[in-house]
Coordinates of N, CA and C in Angstrom, one line a residue:
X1021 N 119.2 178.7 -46.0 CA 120.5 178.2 -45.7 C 121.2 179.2 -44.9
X1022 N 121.8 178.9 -43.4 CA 122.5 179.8 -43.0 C 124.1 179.8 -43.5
X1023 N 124.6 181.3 -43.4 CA 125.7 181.3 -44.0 C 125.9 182.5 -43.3
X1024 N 127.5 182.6 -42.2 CA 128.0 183.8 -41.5 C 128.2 184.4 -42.6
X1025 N 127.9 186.4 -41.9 CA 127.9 187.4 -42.8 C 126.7 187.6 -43.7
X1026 N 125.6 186.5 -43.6 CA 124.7 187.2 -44.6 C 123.9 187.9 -45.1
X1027 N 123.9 188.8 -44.0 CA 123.1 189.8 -44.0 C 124.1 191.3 -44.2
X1028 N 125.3 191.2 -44.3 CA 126.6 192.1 -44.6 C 126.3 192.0 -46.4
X1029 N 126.2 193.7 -46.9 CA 126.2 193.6 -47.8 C 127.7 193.7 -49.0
X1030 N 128.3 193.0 -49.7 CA 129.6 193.0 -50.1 C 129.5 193.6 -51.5
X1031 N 129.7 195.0 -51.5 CA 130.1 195.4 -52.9 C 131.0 195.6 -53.7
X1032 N 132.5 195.0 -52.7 CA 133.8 194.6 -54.0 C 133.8 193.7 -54.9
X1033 N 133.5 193.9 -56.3 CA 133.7 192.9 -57.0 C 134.7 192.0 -56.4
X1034 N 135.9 192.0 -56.3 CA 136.9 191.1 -55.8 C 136.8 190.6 -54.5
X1035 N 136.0 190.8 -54.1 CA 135.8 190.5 -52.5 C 134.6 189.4 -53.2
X1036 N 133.6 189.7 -53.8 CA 132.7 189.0 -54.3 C 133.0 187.5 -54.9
X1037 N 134.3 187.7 -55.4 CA 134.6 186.5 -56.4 C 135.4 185.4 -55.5
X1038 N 136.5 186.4 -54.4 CA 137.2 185.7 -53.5 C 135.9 184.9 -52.8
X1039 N 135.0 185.4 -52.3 CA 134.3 184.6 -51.2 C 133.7 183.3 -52.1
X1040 N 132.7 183.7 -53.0 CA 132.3 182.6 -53.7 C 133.6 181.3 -54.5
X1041 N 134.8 181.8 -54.6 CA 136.0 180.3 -55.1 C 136.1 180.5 -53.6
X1042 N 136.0 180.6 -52.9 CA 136.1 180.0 -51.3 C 135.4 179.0 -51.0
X1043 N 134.1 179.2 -51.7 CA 132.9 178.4 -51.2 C 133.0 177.6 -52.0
X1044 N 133.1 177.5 -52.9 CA 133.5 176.4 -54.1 C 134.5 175.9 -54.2
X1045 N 135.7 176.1 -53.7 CA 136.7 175.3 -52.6 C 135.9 174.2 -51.8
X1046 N 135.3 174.8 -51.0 CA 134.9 173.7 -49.8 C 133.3 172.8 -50.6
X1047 N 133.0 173.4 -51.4 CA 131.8 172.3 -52.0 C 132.8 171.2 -52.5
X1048 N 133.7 171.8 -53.2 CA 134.6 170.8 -54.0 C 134.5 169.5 -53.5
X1049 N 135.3 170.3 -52.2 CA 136.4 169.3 -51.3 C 135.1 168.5 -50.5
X1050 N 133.8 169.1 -50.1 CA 132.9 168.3 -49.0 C 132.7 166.9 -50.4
X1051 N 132.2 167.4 -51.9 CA 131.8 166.1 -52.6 C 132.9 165.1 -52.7
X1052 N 134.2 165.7 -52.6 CA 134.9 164.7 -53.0 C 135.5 163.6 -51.9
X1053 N 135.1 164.2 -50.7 CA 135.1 163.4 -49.3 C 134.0 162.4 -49.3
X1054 N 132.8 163.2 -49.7 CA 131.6 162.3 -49.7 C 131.2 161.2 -50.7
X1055 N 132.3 161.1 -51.6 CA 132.5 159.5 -52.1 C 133.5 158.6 -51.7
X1056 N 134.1 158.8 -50.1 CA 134.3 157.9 -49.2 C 133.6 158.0 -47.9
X1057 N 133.2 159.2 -48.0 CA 132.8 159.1 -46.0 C 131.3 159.7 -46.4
X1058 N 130.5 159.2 -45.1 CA 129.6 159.7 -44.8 C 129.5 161.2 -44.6
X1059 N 128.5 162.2 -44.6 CA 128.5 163.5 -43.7 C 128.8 163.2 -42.5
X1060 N 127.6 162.7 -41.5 CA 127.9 162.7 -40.3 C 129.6 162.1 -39.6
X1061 N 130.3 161.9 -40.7 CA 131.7 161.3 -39.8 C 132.5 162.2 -40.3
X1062 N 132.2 163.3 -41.6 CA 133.6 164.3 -41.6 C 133.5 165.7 -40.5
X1063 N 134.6 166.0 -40.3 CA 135.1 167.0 -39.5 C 135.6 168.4 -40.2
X1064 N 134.7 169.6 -39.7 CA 135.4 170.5 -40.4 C 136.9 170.5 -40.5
X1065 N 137.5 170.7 -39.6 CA 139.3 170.6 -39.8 C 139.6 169.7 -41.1
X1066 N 138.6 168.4 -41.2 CA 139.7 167.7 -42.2 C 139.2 168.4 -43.6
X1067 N 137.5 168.9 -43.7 CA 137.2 169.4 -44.6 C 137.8 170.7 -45.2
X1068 N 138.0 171.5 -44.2 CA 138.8 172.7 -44.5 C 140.2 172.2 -44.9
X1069 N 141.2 171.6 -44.4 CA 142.1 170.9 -45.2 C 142.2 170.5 -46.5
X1070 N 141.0 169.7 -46.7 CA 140.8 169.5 -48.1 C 140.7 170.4 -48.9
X1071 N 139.7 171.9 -48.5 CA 139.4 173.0 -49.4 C 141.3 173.7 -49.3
X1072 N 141.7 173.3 -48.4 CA 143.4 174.1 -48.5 C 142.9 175.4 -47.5
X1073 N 142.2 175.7 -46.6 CA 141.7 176.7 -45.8 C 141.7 176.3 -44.3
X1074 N 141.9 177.3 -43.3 CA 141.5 177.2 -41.7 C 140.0 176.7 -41.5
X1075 N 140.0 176.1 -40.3 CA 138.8 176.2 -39.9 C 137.8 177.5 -39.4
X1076 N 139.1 178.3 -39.4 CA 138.4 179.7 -38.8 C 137.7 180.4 -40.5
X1077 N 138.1 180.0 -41.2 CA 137.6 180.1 -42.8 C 136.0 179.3 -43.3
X1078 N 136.4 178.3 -42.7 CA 134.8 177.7 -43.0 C 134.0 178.5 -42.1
X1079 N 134.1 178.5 -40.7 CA 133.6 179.2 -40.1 C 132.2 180.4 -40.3
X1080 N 133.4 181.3 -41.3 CA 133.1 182.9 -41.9 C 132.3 182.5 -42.7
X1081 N 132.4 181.5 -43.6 CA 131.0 180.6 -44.6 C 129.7 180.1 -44.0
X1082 N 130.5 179.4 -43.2 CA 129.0 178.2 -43.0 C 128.8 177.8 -41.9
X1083 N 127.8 178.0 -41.0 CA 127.6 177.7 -39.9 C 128.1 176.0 -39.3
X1084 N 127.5 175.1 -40.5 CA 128.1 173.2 -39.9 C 128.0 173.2 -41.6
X1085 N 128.6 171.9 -41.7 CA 128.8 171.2 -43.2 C 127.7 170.6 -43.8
X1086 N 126.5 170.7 -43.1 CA 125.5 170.3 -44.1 C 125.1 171.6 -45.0
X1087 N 125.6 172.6 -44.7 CA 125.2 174.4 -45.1 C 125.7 173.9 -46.5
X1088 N 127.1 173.4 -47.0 CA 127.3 173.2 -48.1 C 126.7 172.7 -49.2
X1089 N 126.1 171.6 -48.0 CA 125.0 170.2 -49.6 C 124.0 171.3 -49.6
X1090 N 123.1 172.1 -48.6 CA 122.6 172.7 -48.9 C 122.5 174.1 -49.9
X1091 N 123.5 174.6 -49.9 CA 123.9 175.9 -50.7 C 124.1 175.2 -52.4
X1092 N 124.6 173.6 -52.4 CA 124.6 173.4 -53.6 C 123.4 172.7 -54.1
X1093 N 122.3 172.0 -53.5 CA 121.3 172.3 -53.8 C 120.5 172.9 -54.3
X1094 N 120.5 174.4 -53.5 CA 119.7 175.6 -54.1 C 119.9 175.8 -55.3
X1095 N 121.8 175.9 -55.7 CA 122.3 176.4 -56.7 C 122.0 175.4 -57.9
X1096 N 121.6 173.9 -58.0 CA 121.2 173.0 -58.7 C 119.3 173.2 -59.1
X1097 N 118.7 173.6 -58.2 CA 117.3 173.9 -58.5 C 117.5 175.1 -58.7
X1098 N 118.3 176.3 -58.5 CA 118.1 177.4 -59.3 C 118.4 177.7 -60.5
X1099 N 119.3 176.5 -61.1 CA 119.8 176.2 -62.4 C 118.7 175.7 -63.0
X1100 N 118.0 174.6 -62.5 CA 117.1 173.8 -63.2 C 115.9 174.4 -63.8
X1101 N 115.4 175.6 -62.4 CA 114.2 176.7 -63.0 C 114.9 177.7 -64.1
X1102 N 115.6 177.8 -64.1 CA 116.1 179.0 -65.1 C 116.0 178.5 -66.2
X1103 N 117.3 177.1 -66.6 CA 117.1 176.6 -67.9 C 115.4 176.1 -68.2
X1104 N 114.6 175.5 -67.7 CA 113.1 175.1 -67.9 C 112.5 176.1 -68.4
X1105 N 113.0 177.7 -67.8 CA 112.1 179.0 -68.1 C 112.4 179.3 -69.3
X1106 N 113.5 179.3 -69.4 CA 114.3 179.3 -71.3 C 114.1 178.6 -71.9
X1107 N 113.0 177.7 -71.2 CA 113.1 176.5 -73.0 C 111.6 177.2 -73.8
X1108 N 111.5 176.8 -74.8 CA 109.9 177.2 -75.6 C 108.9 176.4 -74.2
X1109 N 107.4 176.9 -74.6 CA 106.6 175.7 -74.0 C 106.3 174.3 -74.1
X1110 N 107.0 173.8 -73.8 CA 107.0 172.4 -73.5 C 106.1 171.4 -73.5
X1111 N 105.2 170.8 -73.8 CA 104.1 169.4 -73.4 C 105.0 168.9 -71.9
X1112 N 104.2 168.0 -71.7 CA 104.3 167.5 -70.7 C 105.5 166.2 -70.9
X1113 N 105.4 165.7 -71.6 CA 106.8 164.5 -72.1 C 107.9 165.4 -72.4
X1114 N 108.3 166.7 -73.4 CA 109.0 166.9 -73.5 C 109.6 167.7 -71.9
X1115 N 108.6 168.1 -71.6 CA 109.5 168.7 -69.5 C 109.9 167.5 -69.0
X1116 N 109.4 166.1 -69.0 CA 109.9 165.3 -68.3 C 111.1 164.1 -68.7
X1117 N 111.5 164.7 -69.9 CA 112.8 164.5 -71.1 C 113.5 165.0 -70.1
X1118 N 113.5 166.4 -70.3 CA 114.1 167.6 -69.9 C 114.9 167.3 -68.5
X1119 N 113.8 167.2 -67.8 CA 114.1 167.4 -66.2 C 114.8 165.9 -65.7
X1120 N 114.8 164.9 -66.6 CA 115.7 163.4 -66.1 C 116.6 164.0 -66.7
X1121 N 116.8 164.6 -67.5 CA 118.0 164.7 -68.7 C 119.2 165.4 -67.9
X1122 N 118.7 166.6 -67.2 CA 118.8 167.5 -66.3 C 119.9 166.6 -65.0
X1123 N 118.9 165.8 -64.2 CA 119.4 165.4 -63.5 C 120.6 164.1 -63.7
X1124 N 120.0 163.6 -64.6 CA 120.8 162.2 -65.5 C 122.8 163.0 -64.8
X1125 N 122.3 164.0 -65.7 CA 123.9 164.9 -65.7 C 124.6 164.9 -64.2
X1126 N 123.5 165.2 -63.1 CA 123.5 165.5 -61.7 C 123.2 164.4 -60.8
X1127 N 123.5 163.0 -61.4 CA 123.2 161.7 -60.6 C 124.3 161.5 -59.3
X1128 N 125.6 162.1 -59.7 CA 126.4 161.4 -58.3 C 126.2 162.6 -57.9
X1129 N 126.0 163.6 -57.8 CA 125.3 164.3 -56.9 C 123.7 164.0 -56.0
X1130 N 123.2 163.2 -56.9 CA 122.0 162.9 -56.2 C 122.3 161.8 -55.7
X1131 N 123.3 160.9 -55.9 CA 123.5 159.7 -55.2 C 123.9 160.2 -53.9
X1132 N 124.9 160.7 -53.9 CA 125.4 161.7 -52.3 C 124.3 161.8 -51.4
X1133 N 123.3 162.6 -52.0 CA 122.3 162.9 -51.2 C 121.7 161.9 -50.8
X1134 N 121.7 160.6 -51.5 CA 120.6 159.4 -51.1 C 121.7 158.5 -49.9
X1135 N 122.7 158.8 -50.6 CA 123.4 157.7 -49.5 C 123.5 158.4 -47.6
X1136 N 123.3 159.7 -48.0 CA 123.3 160.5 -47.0 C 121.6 160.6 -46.3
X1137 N 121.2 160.1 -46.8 CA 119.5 160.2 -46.2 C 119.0 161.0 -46.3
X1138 N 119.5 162.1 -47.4 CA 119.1 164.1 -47.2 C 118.5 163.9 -49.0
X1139 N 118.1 163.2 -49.2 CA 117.7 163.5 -50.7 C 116.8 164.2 -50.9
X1140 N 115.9 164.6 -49.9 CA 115.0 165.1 -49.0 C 115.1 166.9 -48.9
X1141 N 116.4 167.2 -49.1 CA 116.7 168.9 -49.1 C 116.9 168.8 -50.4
X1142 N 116.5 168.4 -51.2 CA 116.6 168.7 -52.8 C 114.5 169.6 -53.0
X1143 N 113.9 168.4 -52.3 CA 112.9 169.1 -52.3 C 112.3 170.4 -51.9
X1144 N 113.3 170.1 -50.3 CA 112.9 171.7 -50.0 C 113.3 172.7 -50.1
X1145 N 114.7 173.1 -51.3 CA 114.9 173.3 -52.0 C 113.7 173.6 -53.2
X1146 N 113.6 172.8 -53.6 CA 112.2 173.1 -54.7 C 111.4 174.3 -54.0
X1147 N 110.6 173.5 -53.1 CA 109.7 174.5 -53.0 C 110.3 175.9 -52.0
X1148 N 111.1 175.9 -51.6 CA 111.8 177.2 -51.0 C 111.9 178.2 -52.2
X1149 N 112.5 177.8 -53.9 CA 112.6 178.6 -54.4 C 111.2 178.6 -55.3
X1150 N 110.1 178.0 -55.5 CA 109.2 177.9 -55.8 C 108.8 179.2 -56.9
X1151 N 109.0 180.9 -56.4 CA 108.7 181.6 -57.3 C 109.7 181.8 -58.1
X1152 N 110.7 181.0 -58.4 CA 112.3 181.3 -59.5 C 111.3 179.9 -60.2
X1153 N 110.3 179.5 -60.0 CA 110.2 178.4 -61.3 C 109.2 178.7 -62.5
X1154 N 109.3 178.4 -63.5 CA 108.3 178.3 -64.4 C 106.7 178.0 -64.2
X1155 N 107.0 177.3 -62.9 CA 105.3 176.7 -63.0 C 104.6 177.9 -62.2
X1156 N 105.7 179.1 -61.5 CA 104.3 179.8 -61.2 C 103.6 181.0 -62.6
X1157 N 104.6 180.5 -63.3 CA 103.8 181.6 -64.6 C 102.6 180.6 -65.7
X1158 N 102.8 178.8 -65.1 CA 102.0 178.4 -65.8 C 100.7 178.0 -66.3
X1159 N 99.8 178.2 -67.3 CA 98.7 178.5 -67.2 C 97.9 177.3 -66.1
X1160 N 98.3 176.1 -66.1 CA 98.0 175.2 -65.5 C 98.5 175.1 -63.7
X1161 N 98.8 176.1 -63.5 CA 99.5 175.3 -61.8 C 99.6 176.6 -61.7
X1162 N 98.2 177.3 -61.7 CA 98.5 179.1 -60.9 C 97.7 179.1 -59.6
X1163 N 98.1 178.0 -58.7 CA 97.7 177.9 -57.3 C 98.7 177.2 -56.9
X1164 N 99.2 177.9 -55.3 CA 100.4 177.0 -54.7 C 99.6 175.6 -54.6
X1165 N 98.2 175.3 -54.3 CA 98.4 173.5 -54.4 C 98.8 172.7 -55.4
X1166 N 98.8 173.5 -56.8 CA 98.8 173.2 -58.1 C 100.8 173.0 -57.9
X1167 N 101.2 173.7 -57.9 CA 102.6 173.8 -57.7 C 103.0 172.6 -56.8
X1168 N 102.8 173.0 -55.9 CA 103.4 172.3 -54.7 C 103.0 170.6 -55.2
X1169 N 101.5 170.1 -55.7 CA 101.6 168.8 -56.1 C 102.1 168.1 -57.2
X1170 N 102.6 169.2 -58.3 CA 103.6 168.7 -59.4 C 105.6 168.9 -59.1
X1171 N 105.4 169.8 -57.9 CA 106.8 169.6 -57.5 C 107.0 167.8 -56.8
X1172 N 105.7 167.9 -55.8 CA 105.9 166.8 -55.3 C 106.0 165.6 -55.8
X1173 N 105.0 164.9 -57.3 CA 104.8 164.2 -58.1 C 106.6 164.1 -58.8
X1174 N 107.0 165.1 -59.1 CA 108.0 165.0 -60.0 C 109.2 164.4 -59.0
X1175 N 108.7 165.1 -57.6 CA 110.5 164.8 -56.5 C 109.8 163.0 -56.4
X1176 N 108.8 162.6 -56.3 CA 108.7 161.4 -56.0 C 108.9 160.2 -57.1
X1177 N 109.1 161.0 -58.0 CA 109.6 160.3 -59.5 C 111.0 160.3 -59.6
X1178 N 111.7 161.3 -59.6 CA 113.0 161.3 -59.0 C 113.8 160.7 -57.6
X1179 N 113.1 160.6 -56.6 CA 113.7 159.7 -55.6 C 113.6 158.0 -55.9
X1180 N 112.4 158.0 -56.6 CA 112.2 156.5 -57.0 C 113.6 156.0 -57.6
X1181 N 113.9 157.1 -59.1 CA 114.7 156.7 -59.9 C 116.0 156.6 -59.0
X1182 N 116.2 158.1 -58.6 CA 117.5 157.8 -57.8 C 117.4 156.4 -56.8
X1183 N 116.7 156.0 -56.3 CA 116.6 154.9 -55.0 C 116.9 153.3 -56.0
X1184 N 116.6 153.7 -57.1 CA 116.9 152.7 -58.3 C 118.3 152.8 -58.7
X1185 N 119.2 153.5 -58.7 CA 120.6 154.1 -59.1 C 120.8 154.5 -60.0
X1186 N 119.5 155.3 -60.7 CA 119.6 156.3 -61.6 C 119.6 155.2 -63.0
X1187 N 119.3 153.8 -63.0 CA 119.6 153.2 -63.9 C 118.8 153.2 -65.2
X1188 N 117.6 153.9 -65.3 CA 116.7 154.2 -66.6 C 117.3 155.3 -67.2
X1189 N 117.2 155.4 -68.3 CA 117.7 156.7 -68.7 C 116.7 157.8 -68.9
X1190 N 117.0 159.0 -69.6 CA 116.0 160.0 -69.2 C 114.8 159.5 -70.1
X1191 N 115.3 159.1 -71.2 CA 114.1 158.3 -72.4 C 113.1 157.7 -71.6
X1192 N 113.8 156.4 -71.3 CA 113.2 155.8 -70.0 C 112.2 156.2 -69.5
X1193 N 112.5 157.4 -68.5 CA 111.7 157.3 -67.6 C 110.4 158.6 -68.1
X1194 N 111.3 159.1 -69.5 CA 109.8 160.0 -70.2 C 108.4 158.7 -70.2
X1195 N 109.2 158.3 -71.0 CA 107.8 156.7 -71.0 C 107.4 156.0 -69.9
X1196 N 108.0 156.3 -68.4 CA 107.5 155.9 -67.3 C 106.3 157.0 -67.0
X1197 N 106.9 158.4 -67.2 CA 105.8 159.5 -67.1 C 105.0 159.6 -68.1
X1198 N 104.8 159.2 -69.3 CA 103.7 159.0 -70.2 C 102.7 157.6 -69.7
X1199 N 103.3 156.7 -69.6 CA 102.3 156.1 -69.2 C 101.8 156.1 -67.9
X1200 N 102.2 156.7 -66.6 CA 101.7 157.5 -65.9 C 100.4 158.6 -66.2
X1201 N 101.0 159.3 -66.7 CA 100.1 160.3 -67.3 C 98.7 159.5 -67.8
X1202 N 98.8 158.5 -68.9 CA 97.6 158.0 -69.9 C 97.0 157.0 -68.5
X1203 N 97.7 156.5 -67.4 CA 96.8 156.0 -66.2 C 95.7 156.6 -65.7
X1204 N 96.3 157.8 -65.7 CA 95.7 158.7 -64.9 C 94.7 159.2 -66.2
X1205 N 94.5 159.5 -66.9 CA 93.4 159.9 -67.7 C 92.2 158.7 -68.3
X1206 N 93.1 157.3 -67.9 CA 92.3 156.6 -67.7 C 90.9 156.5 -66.5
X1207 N 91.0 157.1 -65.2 CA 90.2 157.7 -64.6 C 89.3 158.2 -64.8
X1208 N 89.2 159.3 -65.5 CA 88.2 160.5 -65.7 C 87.2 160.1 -66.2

């Protein structure tokens, strides 16, 4: 994700805190625009208005306004690996509880993203932060193909749902992934 200044390293705590409620100003204001307008039709000026800031302010942040859905992205799958790494070990039903349950919370945020055609940077997202996740420490998925095809398995289970409007609930779609799962071992 590009972001002016980021390679400037900032060690004021207060400079630290100002920049990030800066940025969390304009995430604010971009989601709350984007339950009437599209991305491609808002304009920094009106966005920065919304956050209560110049444009010469967004600027210092973010190179264009997709940097935002982007930056909050990361911050959403970096949440997601963290709390997954804190839970006990898990079966496989109980992660896929977990991870609708997860999102269930984060649905008009994933609507945003679908109505915007970018549901798509959630994924790469995933695998961008790929070593902040659990699955590379897991005994089962200690090869990037192993990873990379349960990330992909899981985002294409999640776009489905989202492309549905999130209307299963996380129970739901545990039992869509169990009987998934018992298909597939039907195979063998």
């Amino acid at each position: 994700m590009a972001h002016r200044g980021e390679s400037v390293t900032v060690k004021n705590p207060k400079r630290l805190e100002q920049i990030q409620n800066t940025r969390n100003d304009f995430q604010t204001a971009l989601l709350l625009i984007l339950k009437e307008k599209r991305l491609e039709t808002i304009k920094v000026a009106a966005l920065a208005e919304k956050a209560g800031y110049s444009r010469r302010t967004f600027y210092r942040h973010y190179i264009e306004i997709g940097d935002i859905l982007r930056e909050i992205s990361d911050q959403k799958t970096l949440q997601l690996f963290k709390e997954i790494k804190a839970l006990p070990r898990l079966n496989f039903m109980a992660f896929c509880h977990f991870f609708f349950q997860y999102w269930y919370e984060e649905k008009a945020f994933l609507l945003i993203l679908r109505d915007n055609q970018i549901l798509y940077w959630l994924n790469l997202s995933w695998s961008k932060h790929i070593d902040k996740s659990a699955l590379i420490n897991h005994r089962h998925f200690n090869h990037i193909y192993q990873q990379q095809f349960a990330i992909g398995a899981m985002f294409q289970l999640l776009q489905a749902w989202v492309n549905n409007d999130c209307t299963e609930s996380p129970e739901e779609m545990t039992t869509i992934c169990e009987n998934i799962l018992q298909e597939f071992g039907k195979e063998s």
